[in-house]
Amino acid sequence: MARTDSLWSEQGTTPDAIEAALRQLLIEAHAEREEVVPARVLNMIVFVDLDWTGEIANRLRGVGRYHASRLVVLAYEPKRERLDARVSVSTDDPAAPGEVALLRETVVVELGDKHLDDLATITDPLVVTDLPTLLWSPHGHPEIIDELLPLAQAVLVDSVEEPDYEEALERAAALSERAYVVDLAWLRSTPWRERVAAMFDPPWLRPELRLFSSVTVRHHPASTVAAGLLVGWLASRLDWKPARLIPAGGELSGKAHASRQDVAVRLQTAPELHVPGLQGLTIETAAGHRLRLDRGPGGLRARFSAPREGDREWTIPGASRGETGVLGEGIRQALLRDPTYLPALEDARTLLA
Amino acid sequence: MAVAAGRPTERQQPENPLTAGLERQPVPPTSMVIFGATGDLARRKLLPAIYNLAHDGALPERFYLVGVARKEKDHEDYRRECEEAIDRFSRRKPDPDVLKALLENVRYVPGTFDEASVYETLGGQLGAFEKEAGEPLNRAFYLSTAPEFFPVIVDKLGESKLAHDEHAEVRLIVEKPFGTSLEEARELNRKILSVFEETQVYRIDHYLGKETVQNLLALRFANGMFEPLWNRNYIDYVQITAAEDIGIGTRAEYYDKAGALRDLIQNHMMQLLCQVAMEPPVNFNAEEVRNEKVKVLEAIPAPTADEVGEMAVRGQYGPGHSGGDDVVGYLEEEGVPNDSNTETYAALRLEVDNWRWAGVPFYLRTGKRLARKVTEIAVTLKPVPHLAFSQEGSLGVQPNQLVLTVQPNEGVSLRIGAKIPGTRMIIRPVNMEFLYGTSFLSQSPEAYERLLTDVMRGDPTLFTRNDEVEGQWRICDPIVKKWEATPGPLPKYEAGSQGPAEAEALLRSGDSWRAI
């Protein structure tokens, strides 16, 4: 549980005053408790409607050790005339004797329409120079992302939150040309990608990777993008030529062309799934192998069948990360680079065009 | 085995294109067997590490565990013991569903390690797992027993044809201590290598699994600024310290036979020395890294019996104070004979006789009940050739010192000279500090989580090769023998202090021990 050590606030303030207050709070915190030192990992800028500030704060509190070292929340209230700010520095759990405690800094700036033209000049002084910066606007406001993107190296998006999946993918592709995109929809597919890669990794199963004949992905009704990205990943890694999927009978279906055969692709909604992301997937190969993975208690439930061998069913252990875990992973990914996302995104755009 | 017939091996297949970009690479399906399954190491470290891998989804798609130990119990009893150990010692609270899924594939084989029937049952169990999985499973045999059982188990694994499998990899994990002398280490290597190939053997030095130790190589070889200075022309001396503030606790039976030299210097600290002194490997594959470490060990002359007194100092803690409490001396610790000559402190001065390091002393020291707990490597640079500044009124200009702290507060600190604010040009030393914890969001995995994964993936980089172990023993063995042959009493040091005053005698004129 984070413990708030120092607080500062001012109404009608300026970026210089906020930055000076931050410096002072850090000095005071260290003077008071020698073992506390500022974390220096990542800046995170969050643009959020003022009414939603509490909800976003709760989500970010849940990410625990993945909390950015400096969080700058730009809380937007259209008619606000005055710039108000609150600054807090807090530590994680108390340090063990002889060890250091990390200080994390949170700045909340309340601003209005009149400040939007100069948003970059308000925000720039508040981020730690030379640290990577992650930008997130969880409730839309694409124009704000465009405005602040020059300050950031990475931008956090959640393509499943967009009402139109085609637009979501177009937007992610456009952003990718200007910054590294961390897409939570992509990260929701990570355990599934890891499992599929591992299931077909044994030498005697690796040739089957070239023989996939059908892929069915079951997803939360609002998570078509996550399913599309998973198939896009398979297509880009296995050199398939994807084609546009057609809606029919409550699912999207179509074909991708692999070098040896066509691959039937189906994206099916799973209304029973109550959280964003994927419910399961089934892969069949031309040689008669069939793999089905589904969410289950304690991990993914696997069913595997091979020609002339019976069905096998077992649980691959793994704890669910939950939505806060996915968000935390998204923040961590801002410091890494995944070379497979963009090719997967490109193929997903074709599939979901 | 029927399921494996005609199946191609790793070498015959192209790379798996799905693994690109994944942080967590596939781990081949594995059955792990822990000999000594009810012991302290299994309960405190191995089972929690396995659980945490399961929690993170980092175990192989197919993973089975068999515990082997003397006590009679059934599978369910053992599963319950596993659950208790994981609940008590895991670094995170176990998720009941994940734990249940893990324990479903746990079995227990009772019996003494020299009974052929144990290995028959074990072989049957491993076969049953493969039948259930429908594929050959790699096997990892973990020797987590008292060392006297290592040769027995190795022999029996060989006799029962469990040491090799046509369709899967079989690996042997050997816990420390790897012998108590050069002769024993050689004999154990001979025994193991009469049954297993060297490529199958994973000798654990859990220090190498620590992120901090791996960071040492990153610091040296991923940064251009250090390597040009990393030689006898610029470095004056190197000091490696592994100090503990605690006593021996409940480990008297082990510790009184081992002592500080065998417990820490022969293995962990020699590995740290190798990482400081090794040449840059061509790449970071296991053989290249270990070849370079062996070259360092080969460059360190083993002392003759007569030289031991000049290059090694031992000591034993007496009563004193630790953490504000009165504490007893080593001889008063429970389970320690009152005439014990076991050293609780050891310090060495070693030379690495090669082009890079000739003439640079490497000081190693370790001890129990010292002033505080710290493991660090301090590299002291030579003083500047000419001092243009006044030394008057200040601590003076001191040589630069690069300190790599392994624990606690992993980090790097560089001592540099800086001007004291004021009208005069007076210099005093200040520190530039870098703490790893401030710069990463991730939590370091436990050393055993990393090491178990590496075994299952077949990556021996962080394990000690046979020639490394023998190289370490070649240097330490004469010291052990000389100390065993020299009666006590040993030099004493007060608990909670810096160690015995005799350690000063190891230092060259002008060198000094860093304060612990």
PDB file of N, CA and C in Angstrom, chain A residues 37-41 65-67 98-100 102 193-199 201 203-204 206-207 209-210 233 237-238 297-298 309 312 314-319 329 332-333 335-336 340, chain B residues 7-10 13-24 26 54-55 57 59 61-62 95 97-98 101-102 131-136 408-409 435 437-443:
ATOM      1  N   VAL A  37      14.432   7.631  -1.665  1.00  0.00           N
ATOM      2  CA  VAL A  37      15.076   8.210  -2.850  1.00  0.00           C
ATOM      3  C   VAL A  37      14.044   8.221  -3.983  1.00  0.00           C
ATOM      4  N   PRO A  38      14.137   9.223  -4.858  1.00  0.00           N
ATOM      5  CA  PRO A  38      13.145   9.276  -5.934  1.00  0.00           C
ATOM      6  C   PRO A  38      13.367   8.166  -6.960  1.00  0.00           C
ATOM      7  N   ALA A  39      12.299   7.516  -7.381  1.00  0.00           N
ATOM      8  CA  ALA A  39      12.409   6.552  -8.479  1.00  0.00           C
ATOM      9  C   ALA A  39      12.605   7.343  -9.769  1.00  0.00           C
ATOM     10  N   ARG A  40      13.384   6.841 -10.668  1.00  0.00           N
ATOM     11  CA  ARG A  40      13.625   7.516 -11.940  1.00  0.00           C
ATOM     12  C   ARG A  40      13.521   6.510 -13.072  1.00  0.00           C
ATOM     13  N   VAL A  41      12.304   6.198 -13.434  1.00  0.00           N
ATOM     14  CA  VAL A  41      12.081   5.169 -14.438  1.00  0.00           C
ATOM     15  C   VAL A  41      11.313   5.715 -15.633  1.00  0.00           C
ATOM     16  N   ARG A  65       3.766  -1.940  -8.291  1.00  0.00           N
ATOM     17  CA  ARG A  65       5.151  -1.559  -8.562  1.00  0.00           C
ATOM     18  C   ARG A  65       5.343  -1.041  -9.983  1.00  0.00           C
ATOM     19  N   TYR A  66       4.321  -1.201 -10.835  1.00  0.00           N
ATOM     20  CA  TYR A  66       4.444  -0.682 -12.199  1.00  0.00           C
ATOM     21  C   TYR A  66       4.014   0.779 -12.312  1.00  0.00           C
ATOM     22  N   HIS A  67       3.699   1.383 -11.182  1.00  0.00           N
ATOM     23  CA  HIS A  67       3.342   2.795 -11.170  1.00  0.00           C
ATOM     24  C   HIS A  67       4.506   3.596 -11.754  1.00  0.00           C
ATOM     25  N   GLY A  98      18.113  -0.940   6.335  1.00  0.00           N
ATOM     26  CA  GLY A  98      19.285  -0.892   5.467  1.00  0.00           C
ATOM     27  C   GLY A  98      18.959  -0.781   3.988  1.00  0.00           C
ATOM     28  N   GLU A  99      17.683  -0.822   3.632  1.00  0.00           N
ATOM     29  CA  GLU A  99      17.331  -0.727   2.219  1.00  0.00           C
ATOM     30  C   GLU A  99      16.665   0.611   1.925  1.00  0.00           C
ATOM     31  N   VAL A 100      16.559   0.934   0.648  1.00  0.00           N
ATOM     32  CA  VAL A 100      15.971   2.225   0.295  1.00  0.00           C
ATOM     33  C   VAL A 100      14.472   2.080   0.026  1.00  0.00           C
ATOM     34  N   LEU A 102      11.440   3.747  -2.337  1.00  0.00           N
ATOM     35  CA  LEU A 102      11.329   4.557  -3.553  1.00  0.00           C
ATOM     36  C   LEU A 102      10.196   5.561  -3.445  1.00  0.00           C
ATOM     37  N   ARG A 193      -0.645 -15.841 -27.015  1.00  0.00           N
ATOM     38  CA  ARG A 193       0.461 -15.951 -27.982  1.00  0.00           C
ATOM     39  C   ARG A 193       1.573 -16.825 -27.409  1.00  0.00           C
ATOM     40  N   GLU A 194       1.862 -16.621 -26.112  1.00  0.00           N
ATOM     41  CA  GLU A 194       2.925 -17.440 -25.492  1.00  0.00           C
ATOM     42  C   GLU A 194       2.568 -18.919 -25.540  1.00  0.00           C
ATOM     43  N   ARG A 195       1.308 -19.221 -25.268  1.00  0.00           N
ATOM     44  CA  ARG A 195       0.904 -20.627 -25.212  1.00  0.00           C
ATOM     45  C   ARG A 195       0.903 -21.283 -26.580  1.00  0.00           C
ATOM     46  N   VAL A 196       0.406 -20.532 -27.573  1.00  0.00           N
ATOM     47  CA  VAL A 196       0.400 -21.112 -28.919  1.00  0.00           C
ATOM     48  C   VAL A 196       1.847 -21.342 -29.381  1.00  0.00           C
ATOM     49  N   ALA A 197       2.711 -20.358 -29.123  1.00  0.00           N
ATOM     50  CA  ALA A 197       4.125 -20.510 -29.513  1.00  0.00           C
ATOM     51  C   ALA A 197       4.740 -21.723 -28.824  1.00  0.00           C
ATOM     52  N   ALA A 198       4.404 -21.906 -27.545  1.00  0.00           N
ATOM     53  CA  ALA A 198       5.003 -23.017 -26.790  1.00  0.00           C
ATOM     54  C   ALA A 198       4.412 -24.364 -27.195  1.00  0.00           C
ATOM     55  N   MET A 199       3.102 -24.384 -27.443  1.00  0.00           N
ATOM     56  CA  MET A 199       2.469 -25.664 -27.783  1.00  0.00           C
ATOM     57  C   MET A 199       3.057 -26.264 -29.059  1.00  0.00           C
ATOM     58  N   ASP A 201       6.079 -25.625 -30.176  1.00  0.00           N
ATOM     59  CA  ASP A 201       7.539 -25.498 -30.164  1.00  0.00           C
ATOM     60  C   ASP A 201       8.288 -26.831 -30.176  1.00  0.00           C
ATOM     61  N   PRO A 203      10.044 -30.036 -31.309  1.00  0.00           N
ATOM     62  CA  PRO A 203      10.509 -30.260 -32.689  1.00  0.00           C
ATOM     63  C   PRO A 203       9.545 -31.067 -33.540  1.00  0.00           C
ATOM     64  N   TRP A 204       8.848 -32.037 -32.927  1.00  0.00           N
ATOM     65  CA  TRP A 204       7.962 -32.876 -33.736  1.00  0.00           C
ATOM     66  C   TRP A 204       6.654 -32.161 -34.093  1.00  0.00           C
ATOM     67  N   ARG A 206       6.688 -28.651 -34.674  1.00  0.00           N
ATOM     68  CA  ARG A 206       6.998 -27.401 -35.375  1.00  0.00           C
ATOM     69  C   ARG A 206       6.577 -27.417 -36.849  1.00  0.00           C
ATOM     70  N   PRO A 207       6.694 -28.543 -37.538  1.00  0.00           N
ATOM     71  CA  PRO A 207       6.232 -28.548 -38.933  1.00  0.00           C
ATOM     72  C   PRO A 207       4.741 -28.222 -39.061  1.00  0.00           C
ATOM     73  N   LEU A 209       3.228 -25.847 -37.799  1.00  0.00           N
ATOM     74  CA  LEU A 209       3.021 -24.401 -37.915  1.00  0.00           C
ATOM     75  C   LEU A 209       2.730 -24.002 -39.360  1.00  0.00           C
ATOM     76  N   ARG A 210       3.259 -24.781 -40.298  1.00  0.00           N
ATOM     77  CA  ARG A 210       3.034 -24.487 -41.718  1.00  0.00           C
ATOM     78  C   ARG A 210       1.748 -25.134 -42.224  1.00  0.00           C
ATOM     79  N   TRP A 233      -1.279 -11.546 -35.686  1.00  0.00           N
ATOM     80  CA  TRP A 233       0.050 -12.015 -35.241  1.00  0.00           C
ATOM     81  C   TRP A 233       0.395 -13.352 -35.922  1.00  0.00           C
ATOM     82  N   ARG A 237       3.508 -13.733 -38.528  1.00  0.00           N
ATOM     83  CA  ARG A 237       4.630 -14.607 -38.167  1.00  0.00           C
ATOM     84  C   ARG A 237       4.729 -15.811 -39.095  1.00  0.00           C
ATOM     85  N   LEU A 238       3.578 -16.262 -39.617  1.00  0.00           N
ATOM     86  CA  LEU A 238       3.576 -17.486 -40.421  1.00  0.00           C
ATOM     87  C   LEU A 238       3.425 -17.196 -41.917  1.00  0.00           C
ATOM     88  N   PRO A 297     -10.232 -21.953 -14.375  1.00  0.00           N
ATOM     89  CA  PRO A 297      -9.699 -21.606 -13.043  1.00  0.00           C
ATOM     90  C   PRO A 297      -8.245 -22.060 -12.921  1.00  0.00           C
ATOM     91  N   GLY A 298      -7.372 -21.151 -12.502  1.00  0.00           N
ATOM     92  CA  GLY A 298      -5.965 -21.518 -12.279  1.00  0.00           C
ATOM     93  C   GLY A 298      -5.129 -21.550 -13.531  1.00  0.00           C
ATOM     94  N   GLU A 309      -4.211 -40.576 -31.934  1.00  0.00           N
ATOM     95  CA  GLU A 309      -4.018 -40.477 -30.486  1.00  0.00           C
ATOM     96  C   GLU A 309      -5.289 -39.848 -29.920  1.00  0.00           C
ATOM     97  N   ARG A 312      -6.413 -35.125 -25.301  1.00  0.00           N
ATOM     98  CA  ARG A 312      -5.787 -34.911 -23.990  1.00  0.00           C
ATOM     99  C   ARG A 312      -6.247 -33.561 -23.471  1.00  0.00           C
ATOM    100  N   TRP A 314      -5.854 -30.797 -20.129  1.00  0.00           N
ATOM    101  CA  TRP A 314      -5.158 -30.461 -18.888  1.00  0.00           C
ATOM    102  C   TRP A 314      -5.163 -28.943 -18.675  1.00  0.00           C
ATOM    103  N   THR A 315      -4.739 -28.526 -17.482  1.00  0.00           N
ATOM    104  CA  THR A 315      -4.662 -27.092 -17.187  1.00  0.00           C
ATOM    105  C   THR A 315      -3.211 -26.648 -17.222  1.00  0.00           C
ATOM    106  N   ILE A 316      -2.956 -25.576 -17.933  1.00  0.00           N
ATOM    107  CA  ILE A 316      -1.614 -24.971 -17.912  1.00  0.00           C
ATOM    108  C   ILE A 316      -1.669 -23.873 -16.860  1.00  0.00           C
ATOM    109  N   PRO A 317      -0.989 -24.047 -15.714  1.00  0.00           N
ATOM    110  CA  PRO A 317      -1.180 -23.088 -14.621  1.00  0.00           C
ATOM    111  C   PRO A 317      -0.746 -21.669 -14.990  1.00  0.00           C
ATOM    112  N   GLY A 318      -1.454 -20.722 -14.428  1.00  0.00           N
ATOM    113  CA  GLY A 318      -1.116 -19.312 -14.624  1.00  0.00           C
ATOM    114  C   GLY A 318      -2.212 -18.475 -14.005  1.00  0.00           C
ATOM    115  N   ALA A 319      -1.814 -17.442 -13.267  1.00  0.00           N
ATOM    116  CA  ALA A 319      -2.824 -16.604 -12.602  1.00  0.00           C
ATOM    117  C   ALA A 319      -3.331 -15.542 -13.563  1.00  0.00           C
ATOM    118  N   GLU A 329       1.110  -3.960 -16.963  1.00  0.00           N
ATOM    119  CA  GLU A 329       1.967  -4.502 -18.013  1.00  0.00           C
ATOM    120  C   GLU A 329       2.140  -3.479 -19.133  1.00  0.00           C
ATOM    121  N   ARG A 332       4.722  -0.997 -18.069  1.00  0.00           N
ATOM    122  CA  ARG A 332       6.061  -1.607 -18.153  1.00  0.00           C
ATOM    123  C   ARG A 332       6.530  -1.721 -19.599  1.00  0.00           C
ATOM    124  N   GLN A 333       5.589  -2.033 -20.487  1.00  0.00           N
ATOM    125  CA  GLN A 333       5.959  -2.219 -21.892  1.00  0.00           C
ATOM    126  C   GLN A 333       6.454  -0.922 -22.535  1.00  0.00           C
ATOM    127  N   LEU A 335       8.763   0.702 -21.644  1.00  0.00           N
ATOM    128  CA  LEU A 335      10.230   0.692 -21.563  1.00  0.00           C
ATOM    129  C   LEU A 335      10.836  -0.370 -22.476  1.00  0.00           C
ATOM    130  N   LEU A 336       9.989  -1.139 -23.141  1.00  0.00           N
ATOM    131  CA  LEU A 336      10.484  -2.219 -23.999  1.00  0.00           C
ATOM    132  C   LEU A 336      10.063  -1.936 -25.445  1.00  0.00           C
ATOM    133  N   THR A 340       6.945  -7.342 -32.914  1.00  0.00           N
ATOM    134  CA  THR A 340       5.917  -8.117 -33.620  1.00  0.00           C
ATOM    135  C   THR A 340       4.554  -7.420 -33.642  1.00  0.00           C
TER     136      THR A 340
ATOM    137  N   ARG B   7      10.129 -39.301 -34.156  1.00  0.00           N
ATOM    138  CA  ARG B   7       9.936 -37.857 -34.039  1.00  0.00           C
ATOM    139  C   ARG B   7      11.263 -37.131 -34.212  1.00  0.00           C
ATOM    140  N   PRO B   8      11.250 -35.996 -34.940  1.00  0.00           N
ATOM    141  CA  PRO B   8      12.499 -35.284 -35.178  1.00  0.00           C
ATOM    142  C   PRO B   8      13.005 -34.587 -33.922  1.00  0.00           C
ATOM    143  N   THR B   9      14.279 -34.295 -33.906  1.00  0.00           N
ATOM    144  CA  THR B   9      14.877 -33.626 -32.757  1.00  0.00           C
ATOM    145  C   THR B   9      14.993 -32.136 -33.047  1.00  0.00           C
ATOM    146  N   GLU B  10      15.391 -31.396 -32.024  1.00  0.00           N
ATOM    147  CA  GLU B  10      15.534 -29.940 -32.095  1.00  0.00           C
ATOM    148  C   GLU B  10      16.390 -29.519 -33.289  1.00  0.00           C
ATOM    149  N   GLN B  13      14.975 -29.161 -36.928  1.00  0.00           N
ATOM    150  CA  GLN B  13      13.850 -28.274 -37.212  1.00  0.00           C
ATOM    151  C   GLN B  13      14.267 -26.824 -37.381  1.00  0.00           C
ATOM    152  N   PRO B  14      13.547 -26.079 -38.245  1.00  0.00           N
ATOM    153  CA  PRO B  14      13.807 -24.645 -38.344  1.00  0.00           C
ATOM    154  C   PRO B  14      13.340 -23.952 -37.074  1.00  0.00           C
ATOM    155  N   GLU B  15      13.715 -22.683 -36.935  1.00  0.00           N
ATOM    156  CA  GLU B  15      13.295 -21.945 -35.737  1.00  0.00           C
ATOM    157  C   GLU B  15      11.782 -21.772 -35.724  1.00  0.00           C
ATOM    158  N   ASN B  16      11.269 -21.591 -34.542  1.00  0.00           N
ATOM    159  CA  ASN B  16       9.840 -21.368 -34.376  1.00  0.00           C
ATOM    160  C   ASN B  16       9.561 -19.873 -34.558  1.00  0.00           C
ATOM    161  N   PRO B  17       8.878 -19.468 -35.654  1.00  0.00           N
ATOM    162  CA  PRO B  17       8.692 -18.030 -35.912  1.00  0.00           C
ATOM    163  C   PRO B  17       7.771 -17.358 -34.902  1.00  0.00           C
ATOM    164  N   LEU B  18       7.034 -18.143 -34.133  1.00  0.00           N
ATOM    165  CA  LEU B  18       6.096 -17.538 -33.179  1.00  0.00           C
ATOM    166  C   LEU B  18       6.784 -17.038 -31.909  1.00  0.00           C
ATOM    167  N   THR B  19       8.039 -17.400 -31.713  1.00  0.00           N
ATOM    168  CA  THR B  19       8.687 -16.996 -30.463  1.00  0.00           C
ATOM    169  C   THR B  19       9.283 -15.591 -30.544  1.00  0.00           C
ATOM    170  N   ALA B  20       9.391 -15.034 -31.750  1.00  0.00           N
ATOM    171  CA  ALA B  20       9.991 -13.705 -31.899  1.00  0.00           C
ATOM    172  C   ALA B  20       9.202 -12.691 -31.077  1.00  0.00           C
ATOM    173  N   GLY B  21       9.905 -11.848 -30.370  1.00  0.00           N
ATOM    174  CA  GLY B  21       9.267 -10.767 -29.629  1.00  0.00           C
ATOM    175  C   GLY B  21       8.651 -11.166 -28.305  1.00  0.00           C
ATOM    176  N   LEU B  22       8.559 -12.467 -28.030  1.00  0.00           N
ATOM    177  CA  LEU B  22       7.959 -12.881 -26.758  1.00  0.00           C
ATOM    178  C   LEU B  22       8.998 -12.737 -25.645  1.00  0.00           C
ATOM    179  N   GLU B  23       8.601 -12.094 -24.577  1.00  0.00           N
ATOM    180  CA  GLU B  23       9.531 -11.992 -23.446  1.00  0.00           C
ATOM    181  C   GLU B  23       9.757 -13.364 -22.825  1.00  0.00           C
ATOM    182  N   ARG B  24       8.682 -14.153 -22.781  1.00  0.00           N
ATOM    183  CA  ARG B  24       8.782 -15.467 -22.150  1.00  0.00           C
ATOM    184  C   ARG B  24       8.891 -16.519 -23.252  1.00  0.00           C
ATOM    185  N   PRO B  26       9.394 -20.256 -24.964  1.00  0.00           N
ATOM    186  CA  PRO B  26       8.875 -21.573 -24.588  1.00  0.00           C
ATOM    187  C   PRO B  26       9.894 -22.389 -23.792  1.00  0.00           C
ATOM    188  N   ALA B  54       4.755 -21.108 -11.947  1.00  0.00           N
ATOM    189  CA  ALA B  54       3.393 -21.485 -12.353  1.00  0.00           C
ATOM    190  C   ALA B  54       2.476 -20.265 -12.330  1.00  0.00           C
ATOM    191  N   HIS B  55       2.569 -19.469 -11.289  1.00  0.00           N
ATOM    192  CA  HIS B  55       1.730 -18.271 -11.137  1.00  0.00           C
ATOM    193  C   HIS B  55       1.923 -17.334 -12.331  1.00  0.00           C
ATOM    194  N   GLY B  57       2.737 -18.167 -15.220  1.00  0.00           N
ATOM    195  CA  GLY B  57       2.541 -18.855 -16.499  1.00  0.00           C
ATOM    196  C   GLY B  57       3.860 -19.183 -17.165  1.00  0.00           C
ATOM    197  N   LEU B  59       5.884 -21.922 -16.432  1.00  0.00           N
ATOM    198  CA  LEU B  59       6.283 -23.338 -16.483  1.00  0.00           C
ATOM    199  C   LEU B  59       6.020 -23.862 -17.900  1.00  0.00           C
ATOM    200  N   GLU B  61       4.378 -26.110 -20.903  1.00  0.00           N
ATOM    201  CA  GLU B  61       2.975 -26.489 -21.112  1.00  0.00           C
ATOM    202  C   GLU B  61       2.653 -27.772 -20.356  1.00  0.00           C
ATOM    203  N   ARG B  62       3.622 -28.646 -20.314  1.00  0.00           N
ATOM    204  CA  ARG B  62       3.479 -29.889 -19.556  1.00  0.00           C
ATOM    205  C   ARG B  62       4.568 -29.907 -18.503  1.00  0.00           C
ATOM    206  N   ASP B  95      -2.234 -18.247  -5.301  1.00  0.00           N
ATOM    207  CA  ASP B  95      -3.604 -18.252  -5.815  1.00  0.00           C
ATOM    208  C   ASP B  95      -4.094 -19.705  -5.710  1.00  0.00           C
ATOM    209  N   ASP B  97      -6.377 -21.496  -7.047  1.00  0.00           N
ATOM    210  CA  ASP B  97      -6.652 -22.225  -8.292  1.00  0.00           C
ATOM    211  C   ASP B  97      -5.351 -22.622  -8.999  1.00  0.00           C
ATOM    212  N   VAL B  98      -4.397 -21.698  -9.012  1.00  0.00           N
ATOM    213  CA  VAL B  98      -3.109 -21.995  -9.660  1.00  0.00           C
ATOM    214  C   VAL B  98      -2.405 -23.107  -8.893  1.00  0.00           C
ATOM    215  N   ALA B 101      -3.939 -26.415  -9.641  1.00  0.00           N
ATOM    216  CA  ALA B 101      -3.554 -26.908 -10.972  1.00  0.00           C
ATOM    217  C   ALA B 101      -2.127 -27.449 -10.949  1.00  0.00           C
ATOM    218  N   LEU B 102      -1.255 -26.776 -10.205  1.00  0.00           N
ATOM    219  CA  LEU B 102       0.136 -27.241 -10.111  1.00  0.00           C
ATOM    220  C   LEU B 102       0.226 -28.576  -9.377  1.00  0.00           C
ATOM    221  N   LYS B 131       3.132 -40.963 -20.867  1.00  0.00           N
ATOM    222  CA  LYS B 131       1.952 -41.549 -21.488  1.00  0.00           C
ATOM    223  C   LYS B 131       0.769 -40.573 -21.382  1.00  0.00           C
ATOM    224  N   GLU B 132       0.642 -39.989 -20.209  1.00  0.00           N
ATOM    225  CA  GLU B 132      -0.459 -39.039 -20.010  1.00  0.00           C
ATOM    226  C   GLU B 132      -0.314 -37.829 -20.929  1.00  0.00           C
ATOM    227  N   ALA B 133       0.945 -37.349 -21.050  1.00  0.00           N
ATOM    228  CA  ALA B 133       1.177 -36.156 -21.868  1.00  0.00           C
ATOM    229  C   ALA B 133       1.143 -36.488 -23.358  1.00  0.00           C
ATOM    230  N   GLY B 134       1.401 -37.742 -23.682  1.00  0.00           N
ATOM    231  CA  GLY B 134       1.402 -38.125 -25.093  1.00  0.00           C
ATOM    232  C   GLY B 134       2.621 -37.650 -25.834  1.00  0.00           C
ATOM    233  N   GLU B 135       3.658 -37.324 -25.095  1.00  0.00           N
ATOM    234  CA  GLU B 135       4.890 -36.876 -25.735  1.00  0.00           C
ATOM    235  C   GLU B 135       6.053 -37.120 -24.784  1.00  0.00           C
ATOM    236  N   PRO B 136       7.261 -37.222 -25.343  1.00  0.00           N
ATOM    237  CA  PRO B 136       8.411 -37.388 -24.458  1.00  0.00           C
ATOM    238  C   PRO B 136       8.626 -36.120 -23.632  1.00  0.00           C
ATOM    239  N   PRO B 408      22.675  -5.215   0.249  1.00  0.00           N
ATOM    240  CA  PRO B 408      21.352  -4.783  -0.220  1.00  0.00           C
ATOM    241  C   PRO B 408      21.526  -3.508  -1.043  1.00  0.00           C
ATOM    242  N   ASN B 409      20.467  -2.931  -1.532  1.00  0.00           N
ATOM    243  CA  ASN B 409      20.532  -1.693  -2.315  1.00  0.00           C
ATOM    244  C   ASN B 409      21.464  -1.827  -3.499  1.00  0.00           C
ATOM    245  N   LEU B 435      21.192   3.628  -8.092  1.00  0.00           N
ATOM    246  CA  LEU B 435      20.531   2.478  -7.453  1.00  0.00           C
ATOM    247  C   LEU B 435      19.642   1.804  -8.481  1.00  0.00           C
ATOM    248  N   GLY B 437      17.218  -0.152  -8.116  1.00  0.00           N
ATOM    249  CA  GLY B 437      15.803  -0.156  -7.746  1.00  0.00           C
ATOM    250  C   GLY B 437      15.067   1.089  -8.191  1.00  0.00           C
ATOM    251  N   THR B 438      15.796   2.201  -8.373  1.00  0.00           N
ATOM    252  CA  THR B 438      15.121   3.441  -8.752  1.00  0.00           C
ATOM    253  C   THR B 438      14.834   3.493 -10.242  1.00  0.00           C
ATOM    254  N   SER B 439      15.357   2.574 -10.993  1.00  0.00           N
ATOM    255  CA  SER B 439      15.313   2.725 -12.447  1.00  0.00           C
ATOM    256  C   SER B 439      14.566   1.642 -13.197  1.00  0.00           C
ATOM    257  N   PHE B 440      13.993   0.698 -12.489  1.00  0.00           N
ATOM    258  CA  PHE B 440      13.249  -0.357 -13.167  1.00  0.00           C
ATOM    259  C   PHE B 440      11.906  -0.574 -12.481  1.00  0.00           C
ATOM    260  N   LEU B 441      10.903  -0.897 -13.291  1.00  0.00           N
ATOM    261  CA  LEU B 441       9.593  -1.164 -12.709  1.00  0.00           C
ATOM    262  C   LEU B 441       9.464  -2.611 -12.246  1.00  0.00           C
ATOM    263  N   SER B 442      10.271  -3.494 -12.853  1.00  0.00           N
ATOM    264  CA  SER B 442      10.078  -4.919 -12.586  1.00  0.00           C
ATOM    265  C   SER B 442      10.698  -5.330 -11.262  1.00  0.00           C
ATOM    266  N   GLN B 443      10.151  -6.401 -10.733  1.00  0.00           N
ATOM    267  CA  GLN B 443      10.718  -6.990  -9.532  1.00  0.00           C
ATOM    268  C   GLN B 443      11.641  -8.124  -9.974  1.00  0.00           C
TER     269      GLN B 443
END
